[in-house]
Short mmCIF file of C-alpha atoms and ligand atoms in Angstrom, two decimals:
data_model
loop_
_atom_site.label_atom_id
_atom_site.label_comp_id
_atom_site.label_asym_id
_atom_site.label_seq_id
_atom_site.Cartn_x
_atom_site.Cartn_y
_atom_site.Cartn_z
CA UNK B 1 -26.38 -175.24 37.23
CA UNK B 2 -29.33 -177.90 36.87
CA UNK B 3 -28.83 -179.55 33.63
CA UNK B 4 -32.61 -179.18 32.66
CA UNK B 5 -31.84 -175.32 32.93
CA UNK B 6 -28.50 -175.66 30.74
CA UNK B 7 -30.55 -177.61 28.02
CA UNK B 8 -33.48 -174.91 28.09
CA UNK B 9 -30.97 -172.08 28.00
CA UNK B 10 -28.93 -173.78 25.42
CA UNK B 11 -31.94 -174.40 22.92
CA UNK B 12 -32.89 -170.82 23.51
CA UNK B 13 -29.65 -169.54 22.65
CA UNK B 14 -29.70 -171.52 19.13
CA UNK B 15 -33.17 -170.60 18.29
CA UNK B 16 -32.77 -166.87 19.34
CA UNK B 17 -29.36 -165.98 18.92
CA UNK B 18 -30.33 -162.68 17.43
CA UNK B 19 -32.43 -161.56 20.64
CA UNK B 20 -29.26 -161.17 23.11
CA UNK B 21 -31.58 -158.88 25.55
CA UNK B 22 -34.12 -161.87 25.63
CA UNK B 23 -31.46 -164.41 26.42
CA UNK B 24 -30.05 -162.27 28.96
CA UNK B 25 -33.39 -162.15 30.74
CA UNK B 26 -33.78 -165.86 30.41
CA UNK B 27 -30.42 -166.55 31.97
CA UNK B 28 -31.16 -164.26 34.92
CA UNK B 29 -34.23 -166.06 35.65
CA UNK B 30 -33.28 -169.47 35.05
CA UNK B 31 -29.98 -169.50 36.46
CA UNK B 32 -31.51 -168.78 39.75
CA UNK B 33 -34.08 -171.74 39.90
CA UNK B 34 -31.87 -174.69 40.35
CA UNK B 35 -32.65 -175.35 43.86
CA UNK B 36 -36.52 -174.95 43.27
CA UNK B 37 -36.11 -177.36 40.32
CA UNK B 38 -34.08 -179.88 42.03
CA UNK B 39 -36.72 -180.31 44.87
CA UNK B 40 -39.87 -180.22 42.61
CA UNK B 41 -39.30 -182.74 39.47
CA UNK B 42 -42.80 -182.05 38.46
CA UNK B 43 -41.94 -178.72 36.66
CA UNK B 44 -39.62 -180.72 34.33
CA UNK B 45 -42.17 -183.36 33.64
CA UNK B 46 -44.45 -180.65 32.44
CA UNK B 47 -41.97 -178.85 30.47
CA UNK B 48 -42.79 -175.66 32.56
CA UNK B 49 -39.16 -174.13 31.64
CA UNK B 50 -39.69 -174.37 27.83
CA UNK B 51 -43.38 -173.45 27.99
CA UNK B 52 -42.85 -170.33 30.15
CA UNK B 53 -40.18 -168.57 28.40
CA UNK B 54 -42.17 -168.80 25.04
CA UNK B 55 -44.71 -166.03 24.69
CA UNK B 56 -48.65 -167.44 24.34
CA UNK B 57 -49.05 -164.83 21.46
CA UNK B 58 -47.05 -162.30 19.39
CA UNK B 59 -48.64 -159.73 17.47
CA UNK B 60 -46.73 -157.66 14.76
CA UNK B 61 -48.18 -155.10 12.72
CA UNK B 62 -47.56 -152.04 10.18
CA UNK B 63 -48.31 -148.73 11.53
CA UNK B 64 -48.65 -145.97 8.86
CA UNK B 65 -49.25 -142.23 9.58
CA UNK B 66 -48.64 -139.00 8.15
CA UNK B 67 -46.21 -136.46 9.45
CA UNK B 68 -46.61 -132.63 9.66
CA UNK B 69 -44.99 -132.38 6.20
CA UNK B 70 -47.53 -134.51 4.74
CA UNK B 71 -44.91 -137.37 4.25
CA UNK B 72 -45.97 -141.17 4.75
CA UNK B 73 -44.15 -142.75 7.77
CA UNK B 74 -44.27 -146.32 8.67
CA UNK B 75 -43.13 -148.20 11.79
CA UNK B 76 -43.33 -151.67 13.22
CA UNK B 77 -45.92 -152.11 16.06
CA UNK B 78 -45.82 -155.30 18.61
CA UNK B 79 -47.94 -156.61 21.34
CA UNK B 80 -46.52 -159.54 23.14
CA UNK B 81 -49.18 -161.39 25.33
CA UNK B 82 -46.76 -163.25 27.31
CA UNK B 83 -48.44 -165.51 29.77
CA UNK B 84 -52.20 -165.16 31.22
CA UNK B 85 -51.98 -168.19 33.84
CA UNK B 86 -52.30 -165.88 36.68
CA UNK B 87 -54.73 -163.20 34.70
CA UNK B 88 -55.43 -160.75 31.84
CA UNK B 89 -52.06 -159.34 30.08
CA UNK B 90 -50.65 -156.64 31.82
CA UNK B 91 -47.50 -154.36 30.77
CA UNK B 92 -46.22 -151.19 29.32
CA UNK B 93 -46.06 -150.07 25.80
CA UNK B 94 -42.46 -148.71 25.05
CA UNK B 95 -41.94 -146.25 21.93
CA UNK B 96 -38.18 -146.03 21.26
CA UNK B 97 -36.42 -146.65 18.16
CA UNK B 98 -34.30 -149.49 19.58
CA UNK B 99 -37.60 -151.30 20.13
CA UNK B 100 -37.70 -154.83 18.07
CA UNK B 101 -39.10 -158.10 19.10
CA UNK B 102 -35.99 -159.22 21.30
CA UNK B 103 -36.47 -156.18 23.55
CA UNK B 104 -39.98 -156.60 23.80
CA UNK B 105 -39.65 -160.53 24.75
CA UNK B 106 -37.03 -159.30 27.64
CA UNK B 107 -39.28 -156.99 28.88
CA UNK B 108 -42.39 -159.23 28.49
CA UNK B 109 -40.63 -162.25 30.43
CA UNK B 110 -39.60 -159.78 33.18
CA UNK B 111 -43.17 -158.49 33.70
CA UNK B 112 -44.88 -161.83 33.82
CA UNK B 113 -42.74 -162.38 37.13
CA UNK B 114 -42.82 -158.99 38.32
CA UNK B 115 -46.57 -159.16 37.82
CA UNK B 116 -46.77 -162.34 39.60
CA UNK B 117 -45.06 -160.98 42.63
CA UNK B 118 -47.44 -158.30 43.05
CA UNK B 119 -49.82 -161.20 43.87
CA UNK B 120 -52.70 -158.82 42.06
CA UNK B 121 -54.05 -161.47 39.48
CA UNK B 122 -52.38 -159.99 36.35
CA UNK B 123 -50.61 -161.92 33.64
CA UNK B 124 -47.78 -160.73 31.55
CA UNK B 125 -47.24 -158.41 28.59
CA UNK B 126 -45.62 -155.97 26.68
CA UNK B 127 -45.54 -153.87 23.42
CA UNK B 128 -44.44 -150.72 21.67
CA UNK B 129 -43.02 -149.56 18.69
CA UNK B 130 -39.76 -148.46 16.98
CA UNK B 131 -41.31 -144.83 16.51
CA UNK B 132 -39.09 -142.24 18.12
CA UNK B 133 -41.29 -139.62 19.82
CA UNK B 134 -38.40 -137.34 20.22
CA UNK B 135 -38.46 -134.16 18.30
CA UNK B 136 -42.10 -134.77 16.75
CA UNK B 137 -45.16 -132.26 17.03
CA UNK B 138 -47.84 -132.87 19.43
CA UNK B 139 -49.89 -133.69 16.25
CA UNK B 140 -47.55 -136.09 14.98
CA UNK B 141 -47.35 -138.17 18.38
CA UNK B 142 -51.61 -137.90 18.04
CA UNK B 143 -51.39 -139.48 14.78
CA UNK B 144 -48.93 -142.13 15.32
CA UNK B 145 -50.84 -142.98 18.64
CA UNK B 146 -53.92 -143.25 16.67
CA UNK B 147 -52.54 -145.46 13.88
CA UNK B 148 -50.89 -147.75 16.44
CA UNK B 149 -54.62 -148.45 17.97
CA UNK B 150 -55.97 -148.72 14.80
CA UNK B 151 -54.65 -152.14 14.96
CA UNK B 152 -53.77 -152.90 18.82
CA UNK B 153 -57.73 -152.06 19.85
CA UNK B 154 -58.91 -155.52 18.21
CA UNK B 155 -56.40 -157.40 20.82
CA UNK B 156 -57.01 -155.86 24.10
CA UNK B 157 -59.52 -155.15 26.46
CA UNK B 158 -60.24 -154.52 30.15
CA UNK B 159 -59.95 -158.42 30.91
CA UNK B 160 -58.01 -159.52 28.11
CA UNK B 161 -54.90 -157.47 27.95
CA UNK B 162 -54.35 -153.95 29.81
CA UNK B 163 -51.28 -152.08 28.32
CA UNK B 164 -49.81 -148.98 29.98
CA UNK B 165 -46.98 -146.99 29.53
CA UNK B 166 -43.18 -147.36 29.42
CA UNK B 167 -39.87 -145.42 27.77
CA UNK B 168 -41.39 -142.73 25.36
CA UNK B 169 -45.48 -143.52 26.49
CA UNK B 170 -46.32 -141.18 29.20
CA UNK B 171 -49.93 -139.50 30.09
CA UNK B 172 -49.94 -137.80 26.74
CA UNK B 173 -49.54 -140.80 24.61
CA UNK B 174 -52.06 -142.62 26.84
CA UNK B 175 -54.47 -139.93 26.16
CA UNK B 176 -54.34 -140.36 22.35
CA UNK B 177 -54.48 -144.05 22.59
CA UNK B 178 -57.42 -143.87 24.67
CA UNK B 179 -59.20 -141.68 22.64
CA UNK B 180 -59.02 -143.79 19.70
CA UNK B 181 -59.89 -146.96 21.27
CA UNK B 182 -63.12 -145.23 22.51
CA UNK B 183 -63.74 -144.10 18.82
CA UNK B 184 -63.06 -147.61 17.44
CA UNK B 185 -65.09 -149.53 20.13
CA UNK B 186 -67.61 -147.12 21.39
CA UNK B 187 -66.55 -148.54 24.90
CA UNK B 188 -65.57 -146.32 27.76
CA UNK B 189 -63.92 -148.80 29.56
CA UNK B 190 -60.39 -149.22 31.57
CA UNK B 191 -58.54 -150.98 28.78
CA UNK B 192 -55.38 -148.78 29.39
CA UNK B 193 -53.63 -147.76 32.86
CA UNK B 194 -51.77 -144.58 33.64
CA UNK B 195 -54.77 -142.61 32.31
CA UNK B 196 -55.39 -138.87 33.10
CA UNK B 197 -57.20 -138.46 36.25
CA UNK B 198 -59.95 -136.67 34.29
CA UNK B 199 -61.10 -139.83 33.01
CA UNK B 200 -60.35 -143.00 35.09
CA UNK B 201 -56.52 -142.57 35.85
CA UNK B 202 -55.62 -143.10 39.34
CA UNK B 203 -54.12 -140.85 41.83
CA UNK B 204 -50.69 -141.89 42.49
CA UNK B 205 -50.26 -144.00 39.56
CA UNK B 206 -47.50 -141.34 38.05
CA UNK B 207 -45.64 -141.46 41.12
CA UNK B 208 -45.75 -145.31 41.90
CA UNK B 209 -42.89 -146.75 40.33
CA UNK B 210 -40.26 -144.23 41.94
CA UNK B 211 -42.00 -144.10 44.97
CA UNK B 212 -42.40 -148.01 45.01
CA UNK B 213 -38.63 -148.28 44.51
CA UNK B 214 -37.78 -146.18 47.77
CA UNK B 215 -40.27 -148.02 49.66
CA UNK B 216 -38.60 -151.43 48.56
CA UNK B 217 -35.03 -149.83 49.55
CA UNK B 218 -36.06 -149.05 52.72
CA UNK B 219 -37.53 -152.48 53.61
CA UNK B 220 -34.32 -153.88 52.40
CA UNK B 221 -32.20 -151.44 54.42
CA UNK B 222 -34.15 -151.81 57.49
CA UNK B 223 -33.70 -155.62 57.39
CA UNK B 224 -30.20 -154.75 58.08
CA UNK B 225 -30.82 -152.16 60.69
CA UNK B 226 -29.90 -149.14 58.29
CA UNK B 227 -32.13 -146.32 56.74
CA UNK B 228 -31.94 -144.00 53.75
CA UNK B 229 -32.05 -141.17 56.04
CA UNK B 230 -28.96 -138.70 55.24
CA UNK B 231 -27.77 -141.17 52.54
CA UNK B 232 -26.24 -139.59 49.26
CA UNK B 233 -27.69 -141.48 46.28
CA UNK B 234 -27.29 -141.33 43.05
CA UNK B 235 -30.12 -141.71 40.40
CA UNK B 236 -29.80 -142.14 36.51
CA UNK B 237 -32.51 -141.17 34.02
CA UNK B 238 -34.75 -137.93 34.35
CA UNK B 239 -38.03 -139.71 32.97
CA UNK B 240 -41.15 -140.94 35.02
CA UNK B 241 -39.10 -143.26 37.42
CA UNK B 242 -36.23 -140.93 37.81
CA UNK B 243 -38.35 -138.20 38.73
CA UNK B 244 -40.50 -139.83 41.39
CA UNK B 245 -37.56 -141.81 42.98
CA UNK B 246 -35.56 -138.42 43.40
CA UNK B 247 -38.82 -136.81 45.06
CA UNK B 248 -39.27 -139.70 47.33
CA UNK B 249 -35.66 -139.81 48.01
CA UNK B 250 -35.69 -135.78 49.29
CA UNK B 251 -38.92 -136.75 51.48
CA UNK B 252 -37.25 -139.74 53.29
CA UNK B 253 -34.40 -137.60 54.13
CA UNK B 254 -31.69 -139.15 51.64
CA UNK B 255 -29.86 -136.70 49.25
CA UNK B 256 -30.45 -137.75 45.48
CA UNK B 257 -27.17 -135.81 43.97
CA UNK B 258 -27.47 -136.82 40.12
CA UNK B 259 -29.93 -137.49 36.96
CA UNK B 260 -29.20 -138.29 33.55
CA UNK B 261 -30.68 -138.41 30.04
CA UNK B 262 -29.50 -140.07 26.77
CA UNK B 263 -27.45 -136.90 26.21
CA UNK B 264 -25.65 -136.39 29.65
CA UNK B 265 -25.71 -136.48 33.44
CA UNK B 266 -26.45 -133.73 36.00
CA UNK B 267 -24.26 -133.84 39.09
CA UNK B 268 -25.58 -131.33 41.44
CA UNK B 269 -23.97 -131.58 45.08
CA UNK B 270 -26.35 -129.68 47.27
CA UNK B 271 -29.25 -132.29 45.89
CA UNK B 272 -31.42 -132.41 42.93
CA UNK B 273 -33.99 -129.83 42.59
CA UNK B 274 -37.34 -131.59 41.56
CA UNK B 275 -39.16 -128.46 40.74
CA UNK B 276 -36.80 -127.72 38.15
CA UNK B 277 -36.39 -131.27 37.09
CA UNK B 278 -40.35 -131.65 36.53
CA UNK B 279 -40.46 -128.41 34.32
CA UNK B 280 -37.44 -129.30 32.47
CA UNK B 281 -38.82 -133.04 31.64
CA UNK B 282 -42.62 -132.81 32.06
CA UNK B 283 -43.52 -129.46 31.00
CA UNK B 284 -40.56 -128.10 28.78
CA UNK B 285 -39.94 -131.95 27.34
CA UNK B 286 -36.34 -130.37 27.13
CA UNK B 287 -32.89 -131.93 27.64
CA UNK B 288 -31.03 -131.76 30.75
CA UNK B 289 -28.76 -128.72 29.29
CA UNK B 290 -31.96 -126.71 30.10
CA UNK B 291 -31.74 -127.80 33.84
CA UNK B 292 -28.37 -126.65 33.75
CA UNK B 293 -29.40 -123.25 32.80
CA UNK B 294 -31.85 -123.09 35.38
CA UNK B 295 -29.29 -124.43 38.34
CA UNK B 296 -26.09 -123.04 37.17
CA UNK B 297 -24.52 -124.25 40.35
CA UNK B 298 -24.91 -127.80 39.01
CA UNK B 299 -22.58 -129.87 36.93
CA UNK B 300 -23.45 -131.21 33.23
CA UNK B 301 -21.40 -134.07 31.85
CA UNK B 302 -22.21 -134.66 28.15
CA UNK B 303 -22.03 -138.48 27.21
CA UNK B 304 -19.14 -137.55 24.97
CA UNK B 305 -17.16 -137.01 28.39
CA UNK B 306 -18.30 -140.10 30.16
CA UNK B 307 -15.33 -141.97 31.42
CA UNK B 308 -14.56 -145.02 29.20
CA UNK B 309 -17.42 -147.92 29.23
CA UNK B 310 -19.53 -146.43 31.93
CA UNK B 311 -22.16 -143.84 32.67
CA UNK B 312 -20.85 -140.63 34.48
CA UNK B 313 -23.53 -141.34 36.92
CA UNK B 314 -21.98 -144.19 38.44
CA UNK B 315 -18.67 -142.52 38.76
CA UNK B 316 -20.41 -140.12 41.43
CA UNK B 317 -19.30 -141.75 45.03
CA UNK B 318 -23.02 -142.62 46.88
CA UNK B 319 -24.36 -144.77 49.36
CA UNK B 320 -27.13 -146.17 47.24
CA UNK B 321 -27.39 -145.81 43.58
CA UNK B 322 -30.73 -146.22 41.88
CA UNK B 323 -30.39 -146.83 38.04
CA UNK B 324 -33.82 -145.82 36.50
CA UNK B 325 -33.00 -145.15 33.01
CA UNK B 326 -32.80 -148.49 30.91
CA UNK B 327 -31.40 -151.76 30.36
CA UNK B 328 -27.62 -152.61 30.56
CA UNK B 329 -26.59 -148.88 32.04
CA UNK B 330 -24.38 -150.51 34.83
CA UNK B 331 -21.70 -152.18 32.91
CA UNK B 332 -19.24 -154.61 35.19
CA UNK B 333 -16.51 -151.58 35.39
CA UNK B 334 -19.79 -149.25 36.58
CA UNK B 335 -20.37 -151.71 39.43
CA UNK B 336 -16.54 -151.86 40.08
CA UNK B 337 -16.32 -148.18 40.64
CA UNK B 338 -19.74 -147.80 42.48
CA UNK B 339 -18.43 -150.76 45.17
CA UNK B 340 -15.05 -148.86 45.51
CA UNK B 341 -16.28 -145.70 46.01
CA UNK B 342 -18.34 -147.32 48.86
CA UNK B 343 -21.65 -147.77 47.78
CA UNK B 344 -23.79 -150.28 49.93
CA UNK B 345 -26.87 -150.84 48.17
CA UNK B 346 -28.33 -150.80 44.34
CA UNK B 347 -31.87 -150.56 44.10
CA UNK B 348 -33.23 -150.98 40.45
CA UNK B 349 -35.89 -148.72 39.23
CA UNK B 350 -35.14 -149.39 35.26
CA UNK B 351 -35.99 -152.97 33.88
CA UNK B 352 -32.45 -154.74 33.90
CA UNK B 353 -30.28 -151.87 34.14
CA UNK B 354 -27.40 -154.29 35.51
CA UNK B 355 -25.17 -156.34 32.99
CA UNK B 356 -25.05 -159.84 34.58
CA UNK B 357 -21.52 -159.48 35.38
CA UNK B 358 -22.32 -156.27 37.36
CA UNK B 359 -24.77 -158.41 39.10
CA UNK B 360 -22.33 -160.92 40.12
CA UNK B 361 -20.00 -158.29 41.19
CA UNK B 362 -22.45 -156.94 43.56
CA UNK B 363 -22.92 -160.35 45.04
CA UNK B 364 -19.14 -160.83 45.30
CA UNK B 365 -18.89 -157.59 47.05
CA UNK B 366 -21.73 -158.57 49.78
CA UNK B 367 -23.77 -155.32 48.91
CA UNK B 368 -27.43 -154.77 49.09
CA UNK B 369 -28.95 -155.35 45.76
CA UNK B 370 -32.77 -154.81 44.98
CA UNK B 371 -33.64 -156.43 41.71
CA UNK B 372 -35.70 -154.90 39.38
CA UNK B 373 -38.50 -157.27 38.91
CA UNK B 374 -39.23 -156.93 42.58
CA UNK B 375 -38.11 -153.22 43.25
CA UNK B 376 -39.95 -151.43 40.38
CA UNK B 377 -43.13 -153.49 40.37
CA UNK B 378 -44.85 -150.59 42.21
CA UNK B 379 -45.84 -148.97 38.83
CA UNK B 380 -47.69 -152.32 37.62
CA UNK B 381 -49.30 -152.62 41.12
CA UNK B 382 -50.84 -149.14 41.11
CA UNK B 383 -51.91 -150.03 37.37
CA UNK B 384 -53.65 -152.65 38.86
CA UNK B 385 -55.15 -150.65 41.58
CA UNK B 386 -56.37 -148.09 38.70
CA UNK B 387 -58.28 -151.67 37.06
CA UNK B 388 -59.94 -151.93 40.41
CA UNK B 389 -61.04 -148.36 40.68
CA UNK B 390 -62.45 -148.55 36.99
CA UNK B 391 -64.26 -151.74 37.45
CA UNK B 392 -65.79 -150.62 40.72
CA UNK B 393 -66.13 -147.04 39.33
CA UNK B 394 -64.80 -145.54 42.45
CA UNK B 395 -62.02 -143.09 43.09
CA UNK B 396 -59.43 -143.72 46.01
CA UNK B 397 -57.58 -140.84 47.59
CA UNK B 398 -53.66 -140.26 47.12
CA UNK B 399 -53.17 -141.11 50.40
CA UNK B 400 -55.22 -144.79 50.23
CA UNK B 401 -53.45 -145.63 47.00
CA UNK B 402 -49.89 -144.55 48.58
CA UNK B 403 -50.85 -146.81 51.17
CA UNK B 404 -51.98 -149.94 49.41
CA UNK B 405 -48.40 -149.34 47.32
CA UNK B 406 -46.63 -149.17 50.34
CA UNK B 407 -48.23 -152.57 51.65
CA UNK B 408 -47.64 -154.18 48.16
CA UNK B 409 -43.77 -153.33 48.06
CA UNK B 410 -43.44 -154.39 51.59
CA UNK B 411 -45.23 -157.73 50.70
CA UNK B 412 -43.30 -158.08 47.50
CA UNK B 413 -40.06 -157.59 49.71
CA UNK B 414 -41.14 -160.05 52.31
CA UNK B 415 -41.75 -162.70 49.53
CA UNK B 416 -38.18 -162.13 47.95
CA UNK B 417 -36.55 -162.12 51.24
CA UNK B 418 -38.55 -165.34 52.80
CA UNK B 419 -37.97 -167.40 49.68
CA UNK B 420 -34.29 -166.79 49.60
CA UNK B 421 -33.93 -167.78 53.31
CA UNK B 422 -36.27 -170.97 52.21
CA UNK B 423 -33.75 -172.04 49.91
CA UNK B 424 -30.71 -171.18 52.18
CA UNK B 425 -29.44 -168.04 50.61
CA UNK B 426 -30.35 -165.15 53.01
CA UNK B 427 -30.07 -161.73 51.45
CA UNK B 428 -30.21 -162.98 47.90
CA UNK B 429 -33.15 -161.19 46.62
CA UNK B 430 -32.53 -162.18 43.26
CA UNK B 431 -33.00 -165.71 43.87
CA UNK B 432 -35.81 -164.91 46.09
CA UNK B 433 -37.89 -162.81 43.86
CA UNK B 434 -37.08 -165.04 40.80
CA UNK B 435 -38.09 -168.19 42.50
CA UNK B 436 -41.20 -166.88 43.98
CA UNK B 437 -42.27 -164.83 40.77
CA UNK B 438 -41.69 -168.19 38.82
CA UNK B 439 -43.26 -170.38 41.21
CA UNK B 440 -46.63 -168.84 41.25
CA UNK B 441 -46.81 -168.77 37.33
CA UNK B 442 -45.66 -172.14 37.13
CA UNK B 443 -48.01 -173.55 39.50
CA UNK B 444 -51.05 -171.78 37.93
CA UNK B 445 -49.98 -173.44 34.72
CA UNK B 446 -49.79 -176.61 36.29
CA UNK B 447 -53.37 -176.69 37.63
CA UNK B 448 -54.56 -175.19 34.00
CA UNK B 449 -53.48 -177.98 31.89
CA UNK B 450 -51.99 -178.35 28.60
CA UNK B 451 -53.12 -175.30 27.14
P1 NDP R 501 -39.27 -142.42 30.31
O1 NDP R 501 -39.48 -142.57 29.07
O2 NDP R 501 -39.98 -141.53 30.94
O3 NDP R 501 -37.66 -141.79 30.84
C1 NDP R 501 -36.62 -142.62 30.42
C2 NDP R 501 -35.41 -141.70 31.01
O4 NDP R 501 -34.44 -142.64 30.70
C3 NDP R 501 -35.08 -140.61 30.12
O5 NDP R 501 -34.68 -139.59 30.72
C4 NDP R 501 -34.19 -141.09 28.82
O6 NDP R 501 -33.39 -139.82 28.19
C5 NDP R 501 -33.23 -141.71 29.70
N1 NDP R 501 -32.66 -142.96 28.87
C6 NDP R 501 -33.07 -143.78 28.13
N2 NDP R 501 -32.19 -144.34 27.45
C7 NDP R 501 -31.32 -143.95 27.84
C8 NDP R 501 -29.81 -144.48 27.62
N3 NDP R 501 -29.20 -145.15 26.56
N4 NDP R 501 -28.86 -143.79 28.19
C9 NDP R 501 -29.00 -142.84 29.25
N5 NDP R 501 -30.37 -142.30 29.40
C10 NDP R 501 -31.62 -143.01 28.71
O7 NDP R 501 -39.17 -143.73 31.20
P2 NDP R 501 -39.43 -144.31 32.38
O8 NDP R 501 -38.82 -143.72 33.37
O9 NDP R 501 -40.99 -144.60 32.12
O10 NDP R 501 -38.71 -145.74 32.29
C11 NDP R 501 -37.33 -145.94 32.40
C12 NDP R 501 -37.11 -147.55 32.93
O11 NDP R 501 -37.97 -147.82 34.12
C13 NDP R 501 -37.40 -148.35 31.90
O12 NDP R 501 -36.36 -149.40 31.95
C14 NDP R 501 -38.62 -148.77 32.15
O13 NDP R 501 -39.04 -150.09 31.43
C15 NDP R 501 -38.49 -148.80 33.62
N6 NDP R 501 -39.95 -149.05 33.97
C16 NDP R 501 -41.11 -148.00 33.80
C17 NDP R 501 -42.20 -148.07 34.63
C18 NDP R 501 -43.40 -147.04 34.44
O14 NDP R 501 -44.29 -147.20 35.41
N7 NDP R 501 -43.04 -146.03 33.95
C19 NDP R 501 -42.70 -149.59 35.59
C20 NDP R 501 -41.50 -150.11 35.91
C21 NDP R 501 -40.19 -150.16 34.80
P3 NDP R 501 -34.18 -139.39 27.03
O15 NDP R 501 -35.25 -138.56 27.31
O16 NDP R 501 -32.73 -138.50 26.43
O17 NDP R 501 -34.04 -140.42 25.99
#
């Protein structure tokens, strides 16, 4: 590894030893940049690495709200405005008890390079709270969202910072957040994306991350003369990304056989039933035990029965694996099991779902690997299309948005693949995506001076 990169990583690990996910994300990106830095000393001269890994601004605030029993609750809220070299900050809000500054810094850094790969003039941001939406009533969710926006509204705007959803934040939460923003500012404007269709949402935004992931995987397989048609696929997660990944896999003639949530995995040999999945997760907001009730032929494997050190999903033999739940869900052992069982491609829907040693195992085995920052960029890309429709006060049809999404995913694949070839590493999409995403942000920073 280039000594400049080593120095920056070593400095980061001293300063942020308490933020392991952020350090992992920084290592994953920076360790790909050796060939670029060696041929471009200008980045070192301008201390680009030291500057790009630090957020431009970190906002941290208290969120006080009252639950249904009249008890006062207090949570931590954050917004990280990571990098605005390419456009207004853009990135989701995550509501999950595991949220802290380190988690959001990892997500914000990834988002910065992901947004760059879309080539849609958006900077990187991320935010959220350690609030746990599970088990909360609609009224409690509304009160929390309003309290969160009471602070957030002063830091965001359609040309400043445009948040969206992530884990625990879907259409319902975006609606409550938007209502409160409007109340506080009296502005009816595209300050959030992922809005319901009734007031400025874009058709195909709900589907975009999952569909875009499958489009990316199709591009990756096509370059090797292969196709998803007839492939058995394992998918983890049962949220927004997983549901629409499963739906699109069916549409392209593949067979998705698993889904999972934090309590267990469903394995259904004849293929996951998308209508039942949507009913359970989008309508009833229930656990996958309910899916098993509605589809008795499916097998339900509770987390307590998972093979040691891994998620049960990855023990199911497949041709292509789609991790769509959360970070570090594919351990080295899981990666080795996938490879042993004949899996020939992994395409990541979740952010950083594969541990670093799992990625090395994919590379050593020579299987196809679509890294998240490229493969799951369809969500943010379609969010930018929502911003464009809001700004122009126009509405595009589902097919128009889907067509644009397909082109964007093909372009992202092309950038990752051609950049890998430019640096004599054909097929190494992680290296290609990291260099292409980094180079655009870094070059914009260079031209904007020291600011
Ligand atoms: P959702 O909240 O809709 O769904 C997350 C799903 O993953 C749920 O089924 C959840 O189960 C499951 N899950 C979460 N943590 C775990 C865990 N530790 N073990 C097993 N299952 C778990 O989130 P999204 O689908 O929106 O996001 C999923 C991933 O995709 C995240 O990494 C997110 O950052 C990324 N992503 C999302 C985008 C989007 O447009 N939504 C865009 C790009 C990336 P349970 O309900 O039981 O907690």
